[in-house]
PDB file of C-alpha atoms and ligand atoms in Angstrom:
ATOM      1  CA  MET Z  70      38.013 -38.828  10.666  1.00 75.00           C
ATOM      2  CA  LEU Z  71      35.470 -35.678  10.713  1.00 88.00           C
ATOM      3  CA  ASP Z  72      32.218 -38.342  10.495  1.00 91.00           C
ATOM      4  CA  LYS Z  73      30.750 -38.115  13.893  1.00 93.00           C
ATOM      5  CA  ASN Z  74      29.164 -35.639  16.308  1.00 97.00           C
ATOM      6  CA  VAL Z  75      30.790 -32.603  13.989  1.00 98.00           C
ATOM      7  CA  VAL Z  76      30.605 -29.251  15.530  1.00 98.00           C
ATOM      8  CA  ILE Z  77      30.466 -26.892  12.488  1.00 98.00           C
ATOM      9  CA  ALA Z  78      30.914 -22.982  13.942  1.00 98.00           C
ATOM     10  CA  HIS Z  79      28.476 -21.295  11.481  1.00 98.00           C
ATOM     11  CA  ARG Z  80      30.267 -17.334  11.196  1.00 98.00           C
ATOM     12  CA  GLY Z  81      32.606 -18.040  13.984  1.00 98.00           C
ATOM     13  CA  ALA Z  82      31.053 -18.424  17.174  1.00 98.00           C
ATOM     14  CA  SER Z  83      27.942 -15.394  15.723  1.00 98.00           C
ATOM     15  CA  GLY Z  84      25.781 -16.329  18.702  1.00 98.00           C
ATOM     16  CA  TYR Z  85      28.296 -14.490  21.129  1.00 98.00           C
ATOM     17  CA  ALA Z  86      30.335 -11.952  19.013  1.00 98.00           C
ATOM     18  CA  PRO Z  87      29.856 -10.308  15.365  1.00 98.00           C
ATOM     19  CA  GLU Z  88      30.018 -12.778  13.064  1.00 98.00           C
ATOM     20  CA  HIS Z  89      32.541 -13.254  10.449  1.00 98.00           C
ATOM     21  CA  THR Z  90      35.297 -11.566  12.552  1.00 98.00           C
ATOM     22  CA  PHE Z  91      38.134 -12.700  14.694  1.00 98.00           C
ATOM     23  CA  ALA Z  92      36.736 -11.957  17.799  1.00 98.00           C
ATOM     24  CA  SER Z  93      33.898 -15.457  16.694  1.00 98.00           C
ATOM     25  CA  TYR Z  94      36.794 -17.285  15.089  1.00 98.00           C
ATOM     26  CA  ASP Z  95      38.680 -16.886  18.519  1.00 98.00           C
ATOM     27  CA  LYS Z  96      35.865 -17.642  20.560  1.00 98.00           C
ATOM     28  CA  SER Z  97      34.598 -21.039  18.739  1.00 98.00           C
ATOM     29  CA  HIS Z  98      37.927 -22.526  18.181  1.00 98.00           C
ATOM     30  CA  TYR Z  99      40.003 -21.400  20.976  1.00 97.00           C
ATOM     31  CA  ASP Z 100      37.290 -21.501  23.473  1.00 97.00           C
ATOM     32  CA  MET Z 101      35.174 -23.771  22.376  1.00 97.00           C
ATOM     33  CA  HIS Z 102      36.864 -25.917  20.681  1.00 97.00           C
ATOM     34  CA  ALA Z 103      34.384 -25.902  17.949  1.00 97.00           C
ATOM     35  CA  ASP Z 104      35.669 -28.872  14.772  1.00 98.00           C
ATOM     36  CA  TYR Z 105      35.680 -25.984  12.081  1.00 98.00           C
ATOM     37  CA  ILE Z 106      35.314 -22.556  11.278  1.00 98.00           C
ATOM     38  CA  GLU Z 107      32.552 -21.853   8.584  1.00 98.00           C
ATOM     39  CA  LEU Z 108      33.379 -18.805   6.163  1.00 98.00           C
ATOM     40  CA  ASP Z 109      31.739 -17.556   3.603  1.00 98.00           C
ATOM     41  CA  VAL Z 110      34.043 -16.066   1.012  1.00 98.00           C
ATOM     42  CA  HIS Z 111      33.278 -13.223  -1.671  1.00 98.00           C
ATOM     43  CA  MET Z 112      35.508 -11.271  -4.448  1.00 97.00           C
ATOM     44  CA  THR Z 113      36.569  -7.628  -3.985  1.00 97.00           C
ATOM     45  CA  LEU Z 114      37.136  -5.722  -7.291  1.00 97.00           C
ATOM     46  CA  ASP Z 115      40.626  -6.316  -7.395  1.00 96.00           C
ATOM     47  CA  GLY Z 116      40.711  -9.813  -6.802  1.00 95.00           C
ATOM     48  CA  GLU Z 117      40.314 -10.580  -3.331  1.00 97.00           C
ATOM     49  CA  ILE Z 118      38.930 -13.021  -1.411  1.00 98.00           C
ATOM     50  CA  ILE Z 119      37.244 -11.754   1.267  1.00 98.00           C
ATOM     51  CA  VAL Z 120      35.094 -13.402   4.495  1.00 98.00           C
ATOM     52  CA  MET Z 121      31.442 -11.958   4.347  1.00 98.00           C
ATOM     53  CA  HIS Z 122      28.081 -13.112   4.565  1.00 98.00           C
ATOM     54  CA  ASP Z 123      25.932 -10.673   2.496  1.00 98.00           C
ATOM     55  CA  GLU Z 124      26.975  -9.679  -1.070  1.00 97.00           C
ATOM     56  CA  SER Z 125      26.519  -5.977   0.479  1.00 98.00           C
ATOM     57  CA  ILE Z 126      28.274  -4.616   3.162  1.00 98.00           C
ATOM     58  CA  GLU Z 127      25.413  -2.808   4.705  1.00 98.00           C
ATOM     59  CA  ARG Z 128      24.027  -4.825   6.991  1.00 98.00           C
ATOM     60  CA  THR Z 129      27.230  -5.617   9.130  1.00 98.00           C
ATOM     61  CA  ALA Z 130      28.987  -2.079   8.374  1.00 98.00           C
ATOM     62  CA  LEU Z 131      26.039   0.087   8.090  1.00 98.00           C
ATOM     63  CA  THR Z 132      27.614   1.655   5.673  1.00 98.00           C
ATOM     64  CA  PRO Z 133      25.787   0.774   1.611  1.00 98.00           C
ATOM     65  CA  GLY Z 134      28.625  -1.161  -0.562  1.00 98.00           C
ATOM     66  CA  ILE Z 135      29.259  -4.094  -3.011  1.00 98.00           C
ATOM     67  CA  ILE Z 136      32.105  -5.950  -2.215  1.00 98.00           C
ATOM     68  CA  LYS Z 137      32.706  -6.885  -5.764  1.00 97.00           C
ATOM     69  CA  GLU Z 138      32.957  -3.527  -6.989  1.00 98.00           C
ATOM     70  CA  MET Z 139      34.905  -2.345  -4.112  1.00 98.00           C
ATOM     71  CA  THR Z 140      39.115  -2.453  -3.601  1.00 98.00           C
ATOM     72  CA  LEU Z 141      40.467  -4.540  -1.022  1.00 98.00           C
ATOM     73  CA  GLN Z 142      41.827  -1.500   0.825  1.00 98.00           C
ATOM     74  CA  GLU Z 143      37.953   0.335   1.176  1.00 98.00           C
ATOM     75  CA  ILE Z 144      37.073  -3.317   2.915  1.00 98.00           C
ATOM     76  CA  LYS Z 145      39.887  -2.416   5.124  1.00 98.00           C
ATOM     77  CA  GLN Z 146      38.960   0.395   6.411  1.00 98.00           C
ATOM     78  CA  LEU Z 147      35.138  -0.886   8.108  1.00 98.00           C
ATOM     79  CA  THR Z 148      34.250  -1.828  10.840  1.00 98.00           C
ATOM     80  CA  ILE Z 149      31.281  -4.656  11.274  1.00 98.00           C
ATOM     81  CA  GLY Z 150      30.554  -5.008  14.844  1.00 98.00           C
ATOM     82  CA  LYS Z 151      28.915  -2.281  15.877  1.00 98.00           C
ATOM     83  CA  TRP Z 152      25.537  -3.328  14.524  1.00 98.00           C
ATOM     84  CA  PHE Z 153      26.155  -6.339  16.852  1.00 98.00           C
ATOM     85  CA  ASN Z 154      26.353  -4.592  19.856  1.00 98.00           C
ATOM     86  CA  GLU Z 155      23.513  -2.545  18.539  1.00 98.00           C
ATOM     87  CA  LYS Z 156      21.297  -5.508  18.423  1.00 98.00           C
ATOM     88  CA  PHE Z 157      22.809  -7.223  21.310  1.00 98.00           C
ATOM     89  CA  PRO Z 158      22.703  -4.649  24.100  1.00 98.00           C
ATOM     90  CA  GLU Z 159      23.267  -7.924  27.237  1.00 98.00           C
ATOM     91  CA  LEU Z 160      26.563  -9.359  24.650  1.00 98.00           C
ATOM     92  CA  LYS Z 161      28.088  -6.274  23.862  1.00 98.00           C
ATOM     93  CA  ALA Z 162      31.420  -5.952  23.460  1.00 98.00           C
ATOM     94  CA  ASP Z 163      33.714  -2.104  23.238  1.00 97.00           C
ATOM     95  CA  TYR Z 164      35.942  -4.020  21.017  1.00 98.00           C
ATOM     96  CA  TYR Z 165      33.955  -5.846  19.038  1.00 98.00           C
ATOM     97  CA  ALA Z 166      32.385  -2.317  17.355  1.00 98.00           C
ATOM     98  CA  GLU Z 167      36.698  -2.311  16.119  1.00 97.00           C
ATOM     99  CA  GLN Z 168      36.432  -5.485  14.380  1.00 98.00           C
ATOM    100  CA  ILE Z 169      37.458  -4.949  11.076  1.00 98.00           C
ATOM    101  CA  VAL Z 170      36.410  -7.341   7.850  1.00 98.00           C
ATOM    102  CA  PRO Z 171      39.273 -10.650   7.655  1.00 98.00           C
ATOM    103  CA  THR Z 172      40.922 -11.979   4.343  1.00 98.00           C
ATOM    104  CA  LEU Z 173      40.657 -15.262   3.810  1.00 98.00           C
ATOM    105  CA  LYS Z 174      44.801 -14.701   4.197  1.00 98.00           C
ATOM    106  CA  ASP Z 175      44.018 -13.059   7.210  1.00 98.00           C
ATOM    107  CA  ILE Z 176      42.291 -15.961   8.773  1.00 98.00           C
ATOM    108  CA  PHE Z 177      44.877 -18.763   7.565  1.00 98.00           C
ATOM    109  CA  GLU Z 178      47.398 -16.458   9.422  1.00 97.00           C
ATOM    110  CA  ARG Z 179      45.694 -16.754  12.095  1.00 98.00           C
ATOM    111  CA  TYR Z 180      44.173 -19.743  12.832  1.00 97.00           C
ATOM    112  CA  LYS Z 181      47.335 -22.424  12.175  1.00 90.00           C
ATOM    113  CA  ASP Z 182      45.847 -25.936  13.435  1.00 92.00           C
ATOM    114  CA  ALA Z 183      42.337 -25.194  12.657  1.00 97.00           C
ATOM    115  CA  ASN Z 184      39.853 -26.998  10.078  1.00 98.00           C
ATOM    116  CA  TYR Z 185      38.217 -24.877   7.468  1.00 98.00           C
ATOM    117  CA  TYR Z 186      34.650 -24.656   5.987  1.00 98.00           C
ATOM    118  CA  ILE Z 187      34.283 -22.564   3.706  1.00 98.00           C
ATOM    119  CA  GLU Z 188      31.294 -21.896   1.369  1.00 98.00           C
ATOM    120  CA  THR Z 189      31.761 -20.250  -2.202  1.00 97.00           C
ATOM    121  CA  LYS Z 190      28.949 -17.375  -1.975  1.00 94.00           C
ATOM    122  CA  SER Z 191      27.326 -16.169  -4.722  1.00 88.00           C
ATOM    123  CA  PRO Z 192      30.287 -17.636  -6.912  1.00 89.00           C
ATOM    124  CA  ASP Z 193      28.465 -17.130 -10.739  1.00 91.00           C
ATOM    125  CA  ILE Z 194      29.032 -13.164 -10.045  1.00 95.00           C
ATOM    126  CA  TYR Z 195      32.726 -14.004  -9.217  1.00 96.00           C
ATOM    127  CA  PRO Z 196      34.120 -15.721 -12.426  1.00 92.00           C
ATOM    128  CA  GLY Z 197      37.782 -17.280 -11.587  1.00 94.00           C
ATOM    129  CA  MET Z 198      37.278 -17.301  -7.701  1.00 96.00           C
ATOM    130  CA  GLU Z 199      36.827 -20.973  -7.460  1.00 97.00           C
ATOM    131  CA  SER Z 200      40.557 -21.250  -8.684  1.00 97.00           C
ATOM    132  CA  ILE Z 201      41.441 -18.071  -6.900  1.00 97.00           C
ATOM    133  CA  LEU Z 202      40.649 -20.056  -3.627  1.00 98.00           C
ATOM    134  CA  ILE Z 203      42.246 -22.724  -4.193  1.00 98.00           C
ATOM    135  CA  ASP Z 204      45.588 -21.499  -5.067  1.00 98.00           C
ATOM    136  CA  THR Z 205      45.318 -19.433  -1.371  1.00 98.00           C
ATOM    137  CA  LEU Z 206      44.662 -22.496   0.037  1.00 98.00           C
ATOM    138  CA  ASP Z 207      47.439 -24.482  -1.154  1.00 98.00           C
ATOM    139  CA  ALA Z 208      49.019 -21.250  -0.832  1.00 98.00           C
ATOM    140  CA  TYR Z 209      49.179 -22.402   2.990  1.00 98.00           C
ATOM    141  CA  GLY Z 210      49.564 -26.117   2.924  1.00 97.00           C
ATOM    142  CA  LEU Z 211      46.457 -26.106   3.472  1.00 98.00           C
ATOM    143  CA  ILE Z 212      44.871 -28.481   0.927  1.00 97.00           C
ATOM    144  CA  SER Z 213      47.686 -31.358   1.526  1.00 97.00           C
ATOM    145  CA  ASP Z 214      46.483 -34.973   1.240  1.00 97.00           C
ATOM    146  CA  THR Z 215      46.234 -35.582   4.740  1.00 97.00           C
ATOM    147  CA  ARG Z 216      44.043 -32.465   5.460  1.00 97.00           C
ATOM    148  CA  LEU Z 217      41.974 -33.933   2.411  1.00 97.00           C
ATOM    149  CA  LYS Z 218      41.621 -37.515   3.509  1.00 97.00           C
ATOM    150  CA  ASN Z 219      40.732 -36.486   7.339  1.00 97.00           C
ATOM    151  CA  ARG Z 220      38.162 -33.377   6.003  1.00 97.00           C
ATOM    152  CA  GLN Z 221      40.330 -30.931   7.583  1.00 97.00           C
ATOM    153  CA  THR Z 222      39.361 -28.518   4.835  1.00 98.00           C
ATOM    154  CA  VAL Z 223      35.953 -28.660   3.018  1.00 98.00           C
ATOM    155  CA  ILE Z 224      34.338 -26.356   0.789  1.00 98.00           C
ATOM    156  CA  GLN Z 225      30.779 -26.360   0.466  1.00 98.00           C
ATOM    157  CA  SER Z 226      28.283 -24.401  -1.964  1.00 98.00           C
ATOM    158  CA  PHE Z 227      24.291 -24.120  -2.768  1.00 97.00           C
ATOM    159  CA  SER Z 228      25.807 -23.798  -6.109  1.00 97.00           C
ATOM    160  CA  LEU Z 229      26.523 -27.882  -8.196  1.00 97.00           C
ATOM    161  CA  GLU Z 230      28.163 -25.581 -10.484  1.00 96.00           C
ATOM    162  CA  SER Z 231      30.384 -24.180  -8.304  1.00 97.00           C
ATOM    163  CA  LEU Z 232      31.434 -28.100  -6.332  1.00 98.00           C
ATOM    164  CA  ILE Z 233      31.531 -29.415  -9.730  1.00 98.00           C
ATOM    165  CA  LYS Z 234      34.384 -26.550 -10.302  1.00 97.00           C
ATOM    166  CA  VAL Z 235      36.010 -27.514  -7.436  1.00 98.00           C
ATOM    167  CA  ASN Z 236      36.321 -30.551  -7.568  1.00 98.00           C
ATOM    168  CA  GLN Z 237      37.772 -30.404 -11.337  1.00 98.00           C
ATOM    169  CA  LEU Z 238      40.210 -28.352  -9.625  1.00 98.00           C
ATOM    170  CA  VAL Z 239      41.521 -30.854  -7.133  1.00 98.00           C
ATOM    171  CA  PRO Z 240      39.166 -34.021  -7.322  1.00 97.00           C
ATOM    172  CA  ASP Z 241      39.876 -35.229  -3.779  1.00 97.00           C
ATOM    173  CA  MET Z 242      38.650 -32.106  -2.294  1.00 98.00           C
ATOM    174  CA  PRO Z 243      35.699 -33.390   0.393  1.00 98.00           C
ATOM    175  CA  LEU Z 244      32.444 -31.462  -0.738  1.00 98.00           C
ATOM    176  CA  LEU Z 245      29.222 -30.445   0.915  1.00 98.00           C
ATOM    177  CA  LEU Z 246      25.875 -29.616  -1.206  1.00 98.00           C
ATOM    178  CA  LEU Z 247      23.722 -27.157   0.409  1.00 98.00           C
ATOM    179  CA  ALA Z 248      19.966 -26.920  -0.094  1.00 98.00           C
ATOM    180  CA  LYS Z 249      17.530 -24.554   0.751  1.00 97.00           C
ATOM    181  CA  LYS Z 250      13.550 -26.592   2.251  1.00 96.00           C
ATOM    182  CA  GLY Z 251      12.855 -28.804  -0.407  1.00 95.00           C
ATOM    183  CA  VAL Z 252      15.463 -29.388  -2.253  1.00 97.00           C
ATOM    184  CA  LEU Z 253      16.401 -32.514  -1.292  1.00 97.00           C
ATOM    185  CA  ARG Z 254      12.741 -33.657  -1.014  1.00 96.00           C
ATOM    186  CA  GLU Z 255      12.604 -33.237  -4.606  1.00 96.00           C
ATOM    187  CA  MET Z 256      15.711 -34.574  -6.076  1.00 97.00           C
ATOM    188  CA  PRO Z 257      15.405 -37.777  -7.423  1.00 98.00           C
ATOM    189  CA  ASP Z 258      17.782 -40.797  -6.162  1.00 98.00           C
ATOM    190  CA  GLU Z 259      19.547 -40.880  -9.499  1.00 98.00           C
ATOM    191  CA  ASP Z 260      20.393 -37.436  -9.586  1.00 98.00           C
ATOM    192  CA  LEU Z 261      21.359 -37.266  -5.434  1.00 98.00           C
ATOM    193  CA  LYS Z 262      23.504 -40.760  -6.647  1.00 98.00           C
ATOM    194  CA  GLN Z 263      25.162 -39.023  -9.821  1.00 98.00           C
ATOM    195  CA  ILE Z 264      26.051 -36.203  -7.043  1.00 98.00           C
ATOM    196  CA  HIS Z 265      27.938 -38.225  -4.182  1.00 98.00           C
ATOM    197  CA  ALA Z 266      30.408 -39.615  -6.640  1.00 98.00           C
ATOM    198  CA  PHE Z 267      32.037 -36.927  -5.615  1.00 98.00           C
ATOM    199  CA  VAL Z 268      29.840 -34.434  -2.686  1.00 98.00           C
ATOM    200  CA  TYR Z 269      30.576 -36.730   0.463  1.00 98.00           C
ATOM    201  CA  ALA Z 270      27.444 -34.237   2.615  1.00 98.00           C
ATOM    202  CA  VAL Z 271      24.446 -32.692   2.226  1.00 98.00           C
ATOM    203  CA  GLY Z 272      23.839 -29.484   4.093  1.00 98.00           C
ATOM    204  CA  PRO Z 273      19.722 -29.365   4.373  1.00 98.00           C
ATOM    205  CA  SER Z 274      18.539 -26.891   5.840  1.00 97.00           C
ATOM    206  CA  ILE Z 275      16.143 -27.121   9.136  1.00 96.00           C
ATOM    207  CA  ALA Z 276      13.470 -26.312   7.791  1.00 93.00           C
ATOM    208  CA  ASP Z 277      11.849 -29.296   6.856  1.00 87.00           C
ATOM    209  CA  LEU Z 278      14.250 -32.033   7.951  1.00 96.00           C
ATOM    210  CA  ASP Z 279      12.963 -35.032   9.766  1.00 96.00           C
ATOM    211  CA  GLU Z 280      14.225 -38.695   9.902  1.00 97.00           C
ATOM    212  CA  THR Z 281      13.206 -39.614   7.356  1.00 97.00           C
ATOM    213  CA  LEU Z 282      14.743 -37.159   5.221  1.00 98.00           C
ATOM    214  CA  ILE Z 283      17.976 -38.312   6.700  1.00 98.00           C
ATOM    215  CA  SER Z 284      17.886 -41.870   6.830  1.00 98.00           C
ATOM    216  CA  ARG Z 285      17.714 -41.330   3.024  1.00 98.00           C
ATOM    217  CA  MET Z 286      20.505 -39.181   2.624  1.00 98.00           C
ATOM    218  CA  HIS Z 287      22.636 -42.093   4.872  1.00 98.00           C
ATOM    219  CA  ASP Z 288      20.962 -44.488   2.606  1.00 98.00           C
ATOM    220  CA  LEU Z 289      22.283 -42.674  -0.328  1.00 98.00           C
ATOM    221  CA  GLY Z 290      25.871 -42.629   1.092  1.00 98.00           C
ATOM    222  CA  TYR Z 291      25.858 -38.893   2.085  1.00 98.00           C
ATOM    223  CA  LEU Z 292      26.446 -38.040   5.848  1.00 98.00           C
ATOM    224  CA  VAL Z 293      23.550 -35.052   7.088  1.00 98.00           C
ATOM    225  CA  PHE Z 294      24.896 -31.433   8.243  1.00 98.00           C
ATOM    226  CA  PRO Z 295      22.270 -29.194   8.433  1.00 98.00           C
ATOM    227  CA  TYR Z 296      22.651 -25.542   8.832  1.00 98.00           C
ATOM    228  CA  THR Z 297      21.504 -23.668  11.135  1.00 97.00           C
ATOM    229  CA  LEU Z 298      21.354 -25.502  14.605  1.00 98.00           C
ATOM    230  CA  ASN Z 299      20.314 -23.100  17.131  1.00 98.00           C
ATOM    231  CA  LYS Z 300      18.107 -23.620  19.831  1.00 97.00           C
ATOM    232  CA  GLU Z 301      18.672 -26.322  22.156  1.00 96.00           C
ATOM    233  CA  ALA Z 302      15.462 -27.597  20.919  1.00 96.00           C
ATOM    234  CA  ASP Z 303      15.639 -28.809  17.401  1.00 96.00           C
ATOM    235  CA  MET Z 304      19.702 -29.502  18.616  1.00 97.00           C
ATOM    236  CA  GLU Z 305      18.211 -32.734  20.412  1.00 96.00           C
ATOM    237  CA  ARG Z 306      15.254 -33.210  18.555  1.00 97.00           C
ATOM    238  CA  LEU Z 307      17.448 -33.393  15.462  1.00 97.00           C
ATOM    239  CA  ILE Z 308      20.382 -35.362  16.701  1.00 97.00           C
ATOM    240  CA  ASN Z 309      17.567 -38.301  18.047  1.00 97.00           C
ATOM    241  CA  ALA Z 310      17.018 -38.276  14.151  1.00 97.00           C
ATOM    242  CA  GLY Z 311      20.773 -38.938  13.361  1.00 97.00           C
ATOM    243  CA  ILE Z 312      22.309 -35.384  12.020  1.00 98.00           C
ATOM    244  CA  ASP Z 313      26.084 -36.413  12.095  1.00 98.00           C
ATOM    245  CA  GLY Z 314      27.183 -33.028  12.754  1.00 98.00           C
ATOM    246  CA  ALA Z 315      25.420 -29.373  12.301  1.00 98.00           C
ATOM    247  CA  PHE Z 316      26.564 -25.642  11.686  1.00 98.00           C
ATOM    248  CA  THR Z 317      25.403 -23.394  14.589  1.00 98.00           C
ATOM    249  CA  ASN Z 318      26.068 -19.967  15.953  1.00 98.00           C
ATOM    250  CA  PHE Z 319      26.759 -21.490  19.489  1.00 98.00           C
ATOM    251  CA  PRO Z 320      29.420 -24.229  19.313  1.00 98.00           C
ATOM    252  CA  ASP Z 321      29.445 -24.777  23.474  1.00 98.00           C
ATOM    253  CA  LEU Z 322      26.069 -25.957  22.732  1.00 98.00           C
ATOM    254  CA  LEU Z 323      25.773 -28.371  20.481  1.00 98.00           C
ATOM    255  CA  ARG Z 324      29.216 -30.124  21.584  1.00 97.00           C
ATOM    256  CA  LYS Z 325      26.777 -30.266  25.346  1.00 96.00           C
ATOM    257  CA  GLN Z 326      24.106 -31.489  22.744  1.00 95.00           C
ATOM    258  CA  PHE Z 327      26.507 -34.339  21.293  1.00 94.00           C
ATOM    259  CA  ARG Z 328      28.219 -34.925  24.714  1.00 89.00           C
ATOM    260  CA  ILE Z 329      31.382 -33.413  23.816  1.00 88.00           C
ATOM    261  CA  ASP Z 330      33.915 -33.579  26.842  1.00 75.00           C
TER     262      ASP Z 330
HETATM  263  O1  LIG Y 466      26.969 -22.748   5.141  1.00 56.67           O
HETATM  264  C1  LIG Y 466      26.081 -23.482   5.788  1.00 56.67           C
HETATM  265  C2  LIG Y 466      25.001 -21.922   6.375  1.00 56.67           C
HETATM  266  O2  LIG Y 466      25.677 -21.195   6.941  1.00 56.67           O
HETATM  267  C3  LIG Y 466      23.982 -21.401   4.868  1.00 56.67           C
HETATM  268  O3  LIG Y 466      23.693 -20.861   4.699  1.00 56.67           O
HETATM  269  O4  LIG Y 466      22.960 -18.453   4.429  1.00 56.67           O
HETATM  270  O5  LIG Y 466      24.099 -18.878   6.582  1.00 56.67           O
HETATM  271  O6  LIG Y 466      25.343 -19.195   4.236  1.00 56.67           O
HETATM  272  P1  LIG Y 466      24.526 -19.217   5.568  1.00 56.67           P
HETATM  273 CA1  LIG Y 467      27.343 -20.257   4.881  1.00 56.67          CA
END
């Protein structure tokens, strides 16, 4: 069961290679042995689920465009690593510049033994995405009873509505509710108790996370996996405060802080 010292590779090992590319997932999965690959999913005009963080392609593809207005064929023309080489010349690699946008299926074909932490990004602009996502997971054997019981496939979202839709489709799906700064602090215990009926973990921002909030979430029955834990001082502070795992761009550093191996 993945419930202690959990290392979730945020957009892959995205502190070392361009986010959401095979280059960054290869590093996190094969080299750094993160527990999970974290994926942000969007949907193309022709209904294919692809993996990227933003709704727009501009930041990582360096050309304008909106994913939901583009076909998969158009998305597949893009390369998405040049920005990283320009921003981080000390980490530059020629093959990063050639990385292309993976579909969810591409990822499932490549990492057959991986665990996945999948975020439904902007679900309001992609009606029906949850259902297509579940069908895709099912087609790759990723929602077997064993995988669900062991929390090897998890869905996460800032949108409670999206998590409710997933729960209606797959009642046993492990779910994590992401929360921006202040949201969990302000949410009444009564609401959190109701949500805990189908959500096993919360993903608070590190911006206002402390021991008191972590203890409160534990008392309500949640595991606590904050985002995004990149500095070693923050890792040390929040591990001492009681987190159960975290999203990180540097899976090797978080493993070290958790004293894994
Ligand atoms: O999914 C955890 C964390 O990634 C949430 O923030 O913006 O990086 O997707 P974001
Ligand atoms: Ca995410």
